[in-house]
CSV table of C-alpha atoms in Angstrom, one decimal:
chain,number,residue,atom,x,y,z
A,1,ALA,CA,-82.6,50.2,91.9
A,2,SER,CA,-81.1,50.0,87.9
A,3,LEU,CA,-84.3,49.4,85.7
A,4,ALA,CA,-81.5,48.0,83.4
A,5,PRO,CA,-82.1,44.2,84.0
A,6,ILE,CA,-85.3,45.0,83.9
A,7,LEU,CA,-86.4,46.4,80.7
A,8,ASP,CA,-83.7,44.0,79.5
A,9,ARG,CA,-86.4,40.8,80.6
A,10,VAL,CA,-88.6,42.5,79.1
A,11,LEU,CA,-87.2,43.7,75.3
A,12,GLU,CA,-86.3,39.7,76.2
A,13,LEU,CA,-90.2,38.3,76.7
A,14,ARG,CA,-91.4,40.9,73.7
A,15,GLN,CA,-88.7,39.2,71.4
A,16,ARG,CA,-89.3,35.6,72.6
A,17,ALA,CA,-93.7,36.4,71.6
A,18,GLN,CA,-92.7,38.0,68.6
A,19,LEU,CA,-90.2,35.1,67.3
A,20,ARG,CA,-93.4,32.6,68.6
A,21,GLU,CA,-95.7,34.4,66.3
A,22,GLU,CA,-93.6,34.6,63.4
A,23,ALA,CA,-93.3,30.8,63.8
A,24,LEU,CA,-96.5,30.5,64.0
A,25,GLY,CA,-98.0,32.8,61.3
A,26,THR,CA,-95.2,30.9,58.3
A,27,ALA,CA,-96.7,28.0,58.9
A,28,ASP,CA,-99.9,26.5,59.0
A,29,ALA,CA,-101.9,23.7,61.2
A,30,LYS,CA,-100.0,21.3,59.8
A,31,GLY,CA,-96.0,22.5,60.4
A,32,GLN,CA,-96.1,22.9,56.4
A,33,GLY,CA,-96.0,26.7,56.3
A,34,LEU,CA,-92.7,27.6,54.7
A,35,LEU,CA,-90.1,29.0,57.1
A,36,GLY,CA,-87.3,32.4,56.9
A,37,ARG,CA,-86.6,35.6,58.1
A,38,SER,CA,-83.4,35.7,56.2
A,39,ARG,CA,-82.3,37.0,53.1
A,40,ALA,CA,-82.2,34.0,51.4
A,41,MET,CA,-85.3,33.2,52.0
A,42,ARG,CA,-87.4,36.3,51.9
A,43,LEU,CA,-86.0,36.0,48.1
A,44,VAL,CA,-87.1,32.5,47.9
A,45,ILE,CA,-90.7,33.6,48.6
A,46,ASP,CA,-90.6,36.9,47.3
A,47,GLU,CA,-90.2,34.7,44.1
A,48,LEU,CA,-92.2,31.6,45.1
A,49,SER,CA,-95.4,34.6,45.2
A,50,LYS,CA,-94.3,36.2,41.9
A,51,VAL,CA,-95.1,32.7,39.7
A,52,ALA,CA,-98.3,31.3,42.4
A,53,VAL,CA,-99.8,33.9,40.5
A,54,ALA,CA,-98.3,32.7,36.2
A,55,LYS,CA,-101.4,30.0,37.7
A,56,ASP,CA,-99.7,27.6,34.4
A,57,THR,CA,-95.9,28.6,34.9
A,58,THR,CA,-93.6,25.3,35.2
A,59,LEU,CA,-92.1,25.5,37.7
A,60,LEU,CA,-88.5,24.1,38.9
A,61,LEU,CA,-87.1,24.0,42.4
A,62,THR,CA,-83.4,22.9,42.8
A,63,GLY,CA,-80.8,22.1,45.6
A,64,GLU,CA,-79.5,19.6,48.0
A,65,THR,CA,-81.4,17.0,49.8
A,66,GLY,CA,-83.6,18.4,52.8
A,67,VAL,CA,-84.0,21.7,52.2
A,68,GLY,CA,-87.9,21.9,51.4
A,69,LYS,CA,-88.6,22.2,47.8
A,70,GLU,CA,-91.3,20.3,48.3
A,71,VAL,CA,-92.5,22.2,51.3
A,72,ALA,CA,-91.9,24.8,48.7
A,73,CYS,CA,-94.7,22.9,46.3
A,74,ARG,CA,-96.8,23.3,48.5
A,75,PHE,CA,-96.4,27.6,49.3
A,76,VAL,CA,-97.3,27.4,46.0
A,77,HIS,CA,-100.0,25.0,45.2
A,78,SER,CA,-101.8,26.4,47.7
A,79,LEU,CA,-101.1,30.8,47.1
A,80,SER,CA,-102.4,29.2,43.3
A,81,ARG,CA,-104.6,27.1,42.7
A,82,PRO,CA,-108.2,26.7,44.0
A,83,ALA,CA,-109.2,25.6,48.2
A,84,GLY,CA,-109.1,21.3,48.4
A,85,SER,CA,-106.7,21.0,44.8
A,86,PRO,CA,-105.8,17.3,45.3
A,87,LEU,CA,-101.6,18.3,45.0
A,88,VAL,CA,-100.4,14.1,43.6
A,89,VAL,CA,-96.3,13.7,44.4
A,90,VAL,CA,-94.7,11.9,41.9
A,91,ASP,CA,-91.1,9.9,43.2
A,92,CYS,CA,-89.4,9.6,39.7
A,93,LEU,CA,-86.6,8.0,41.6
A,94,ALA,CA,-88.7,4.8,42.3
A,95,LEU,CA,-91.0,4.9,38.9
A,96,PRO,CA,-90.9,1.1,37.9
A,97,GLU,CA,-89.3,1.1,33.9
A,98,ASN,CA,-92.4,-0.6,32.6
A,99,LEU,CA,-94.9,1.5,34.9
A,100,ALA,CA,-93.6,5.4,34.6
A,101,GLU,CA,-95.9,6.1,31.8
A,102,SER,CA,-99.0,4.6,33.4
A,103,LEU,CA,-98.2,5.7,36.6
A,104,LEU,CA,-97.8,9.3,35.0
A,105,PHE,CA,-101.0,9.6,32.3
A,106,GLY,CA,-102.7,5.9,33.8
A,107,HIS,CA,-104.6,3.2,31.0
A,108,GLU,CA,-107.5,1.8,29.8
A,109,ARG,CA,-107.6,-2.1,30.1
A,110,GLY,CA,-106.1,-3.6,28.3
A,111,ALA,CA,-103.4,-1.2,27.5
A,112,PHE,CA,-101.0,-4.5,28.6
A,113,THR,CA,-100.4,-7.5,30.1
A,114,GLY,CA,-101.9,-7.1,33.2
A,115,ALA,CA,-103.1,-4.0,32.4
A,116,GLN,CA,-107.2,-6.0,33.4
A,117,GLU,CA,-109.0,-2.3,34.1
A,118,SER,CA,-108.4,1.3,33.0
A,119,GLN,CA,-106.9,3.8,35.9
A,120,THR,CA,-106.2,6.7,35.9
A,121,GLY,CA,-102.2,8.7,36.5
A,122,ALA,CA,-101.1,11.5,38.5
A,123,PHE,CA,-101.6,14.6,35.9
A,124,GLU,CA,-105.5,13.0,35.7
A,125,GLU,CA,-105.3,12.7,39.4
A,126,ALA,CA,-104.0,16.5,40.2
A,127,ARG,CA,-107.4,17.4,38.7
A,128,ASP,CA,-106.5,21.6,39.0
A,129,GLY,CA,-104.3,21.0,41.3
A,130,THR,CA,-100.4,20.5,41.1
A,131,VAL,CA,-98.0,17.8,40.0
A,132,LEU,CA,-95.0,17.5,41.8
A,133,LEU,CA,-92.3,15.5,40.0
A,134,ASP,CA,-90.1,14.8,43.2
A,135,GLU,CA,-86.1,13.8,41.6
A,136,ILE,CA,-87.4,14.7,38.1
A,137,GLY,CA,-83.2,14.4,38.0
A,138,ASP,CA,-83.5,9.6,38.3
A,139,MET,CA,-86.4,10.2,35.2
A,140,GLU,CA,-85.5,8.0,32.2
A,141,GLN,CA,-87.8,6.3,30.8
A,142,GLY,CA,-90.6,8.7,29.9
A,143,GLN,CA,-88.7,11.5,29.2
A,144,GLY,CA,-90.5,12.0,25.5
A,145,LYS,CA,-93.6,11.7,26.3
A,146,LEU,CA,-93.3,13.8,29.8
A,147,LEU,CA,-92.1,17.1,27.2
A,148,ARG,CA,-95.1,16.4,25.1
A,149,VAL,CA,-97.1,17.0,26.9
A,150,LEU,CA,-96.0,19.6,28.3
A,151,GLU,CA,-95.9,21.3,25.3
A,152,SER,CA,-99.6,20.7,24.5
A,153,ARG,CA,-101.1,20.0,27.6
A,154,THR,CA,-103.3,17.4,26.7
A,155,PHE,CA,-102.1,13.8,27.6
A,156,ARG,CA,-103.4,10.7,26.7
A,157,ARG,CA,-103.6,7.4,28.5
A,158,LEU,CA,-101.7,4.5,27.6
A,159,GLY,CA,-104.3,1.9,25.3
A,160,SER,CA,-106.7,5.2,24.2
A,161,SER,CA,-106.7,8.5,21.4
A,162,ARG,CA,-108.5,10.7,23.5
A,163,GLU,CA,-106.9,13.8,24.3
A,164,ILE,CA,-106.9,14.7,28.0
A,165,PRO,CA,-106.3,18.5,28.7
A,166,LEU,CA,-103.7,19.2,31.4
A,167,ARG,CA,-105.4,20.9,33.9
A,168,ALA,CA,-103.0,21.1,37.1
A,169,ARG,CA,-99.7,22.8,37.8
A,170,VAL,CA,-96.1,21.3,36.6
A,171,VAL,CA,-93.5,21.5,39.4
A,172,ALA,CA,-90.6,19.8,39.1
A,173,ALA,CA,-87.6,19.0,41.9
A,174,THR,CA,-84.2,18.0,41.8
A,175,ASN,CA,-80.6,18.0,43.7
A,176,GLN,CA,-78.7,17.5,40.7
A,177,ASP,CA,-77.9,20.2,37.6
A,178,LEU,CA,-80.2,19.1,35.2
A,179,SER,CA,-77.6,21.1,33.0
A,180,ALA,CA,-75.0,18.5,33.8
A,181,LEU,CA,-77.2,15.7,33.1
A,182,VAL,CA,-77.8,16.9,30.3
A,183,GLN,CA,-74.4,17.3,29.1
A,184,ALA,CA,-73.7,13.7,30.1
A,185,GLY,CA,-77.1,12.9,27.3
A,186,ARG,CA,-79.0,11.5,30.2
A,187,PHE,CA,-81.7,14.2,29.9
A,188,ARG,CA,-83.2,16.0,27.5
A,189,GLN,CA,-81.6,19.0,26.9
A,190,ASP,CA,-85.7,20.7,25.0
A,191,LEU,CA,-87.8,18.9,28.5
A,192,PHE,CA,-85.2,21.1,30.7
A,193,GLN,CA,-85.8,24.2,28.7
A,194,ARG,CA,-89.6,22.8,29.2
A,195,LEU,CA,-88.8,22.4,33.4
A,196,ALA,CA,-87.1,25.2,33.4
A,197,VAL,CA,-89.8,27.8,32.9
A,198,PHE,CA,-89.4,29.1,36.2
A,199,PRO,CA,-86.0,28.1,38.2
A,200,ILE,CA,-85.3,28.5,41.6
A,201,LEU,CA,-83.5,27.6,44.2
A,202,ILE,CA,-83.7,26.9,47.5
A,203,PRO,CA,-80.3,28.1,49.8
A,204,PRO,CA,-79.6,24.8,52.7
A,205,LEU,CA,-79.2,26.2,56.2
A,206,ARG,CA,-76.2,27.1,56.8
A,207,GLU,CA,-76.1,29.8,54.1
A,208,ARG,CA,-79.1,30.8,56.4
A,209,GLY,CA,-78.1,31.5,59.6
A,210,ASP,CA,-81.2,34.0,60.8
A,211,ASP,CA,-83.6,30.9,59.7
A,212,ILE,CA,-82.2,29.2,62.3
A,213,LEU,CA,-84.1,30.3,65.3
A,214,LEU,CA,-87.5,30.7,63.7
A,215,LEU,CA,-87.1,26.9,62.8
A,216,ALA,CA,-86.0,25.8,66.0
A,217,GLU,CA,-89.0,27.9,68.0
A,218,HIS,CA,-91.9,26.7,65.4
A,219,PHE,CA,-90.6,23.1,65.9
A,220,ARG,CA,-90.6,23.4,69.8
A,221,VAL,CA,-94.5,24.6,69.6
A,222,LEU,CA,-95.6,22.8,67.2
A,223,TYR,CA,-94.6,19.1,68.8
A,224,GLY,CA,-95.0,20.7,72.0
A,225,GLU,CA,-98.7,21.2,71.3
A,226,ARG,CA,-98.8,18.0,68.8
A,227,LEU,CA,-97.8,16.1,72.1
A,228,SER,CA,-99.5,17.9,74.5
A,229,LYS,CA,-96.5,19.0,76.5
A,230,PRO,CA,-95.7,22.5,75.8
A,231,THR,CA,-91.7,22.9,76.8
A,232,GLU,CA,-90.1,26.7,77.6
A,233,PRO,CA,-88.4,29.0,75.1
A,234,PHE,CA,-85.1,28.7,74.6
A,235,ALA,CA,-82.7,29.9,77.1
A,236,THR,CA,-81.3,33.7,76.1
A,237,GLU,CA,-77.3,32.3,75.1
A,238,VAL,CA,-79.2,30.3,72.0
A,239,SER,CA,-79.1,32.8,69.7
């Protein structure tokens, strides 16, 4: 009998095992890892690894909605910050206009009407970790104050003159073209330049065809284990 079918089956099982190891090995226990073996994604991972070494370098992540900008931020955070240090995510799109500065920098008691207690902001809560300014292109209030923080590496709570050192790394993320927003007068050029010290574009999945099966295998294993319902590997035809 021909050994070809048996050898083909052995090769298939090896490829599946390798794929599973890749899916498990590049993601943490919560499924928060950065997955990708395509050339486009390997370049991104290489760039993220480089910027992680420069521990205080500001990072600008761009790309379409859903490409994994927050996951990329968590990847850099895990490589560059002390274990257990916080990652504070600020949704700039949801920042109330009248409270933006307070939520970012904190405030002292009596700093404004209704401020009955002192409160820390995102930059102070992050300590020596990371602050992710998500959807930075939608930030309208506080651009000038944010620029000052990035330039001086210090900030003040509202109602206080005390300078607090900025120990956290600042990462900004957006699905918008910030240079176009600058041209339209909706975003400060000097702030854009400060944020784009190390810009990285996360490619969409349609440009990462080699990653589709890897991601599918990762989520098959992840949710099978979470739900205690083992699932069969994908059929050969899928690949």
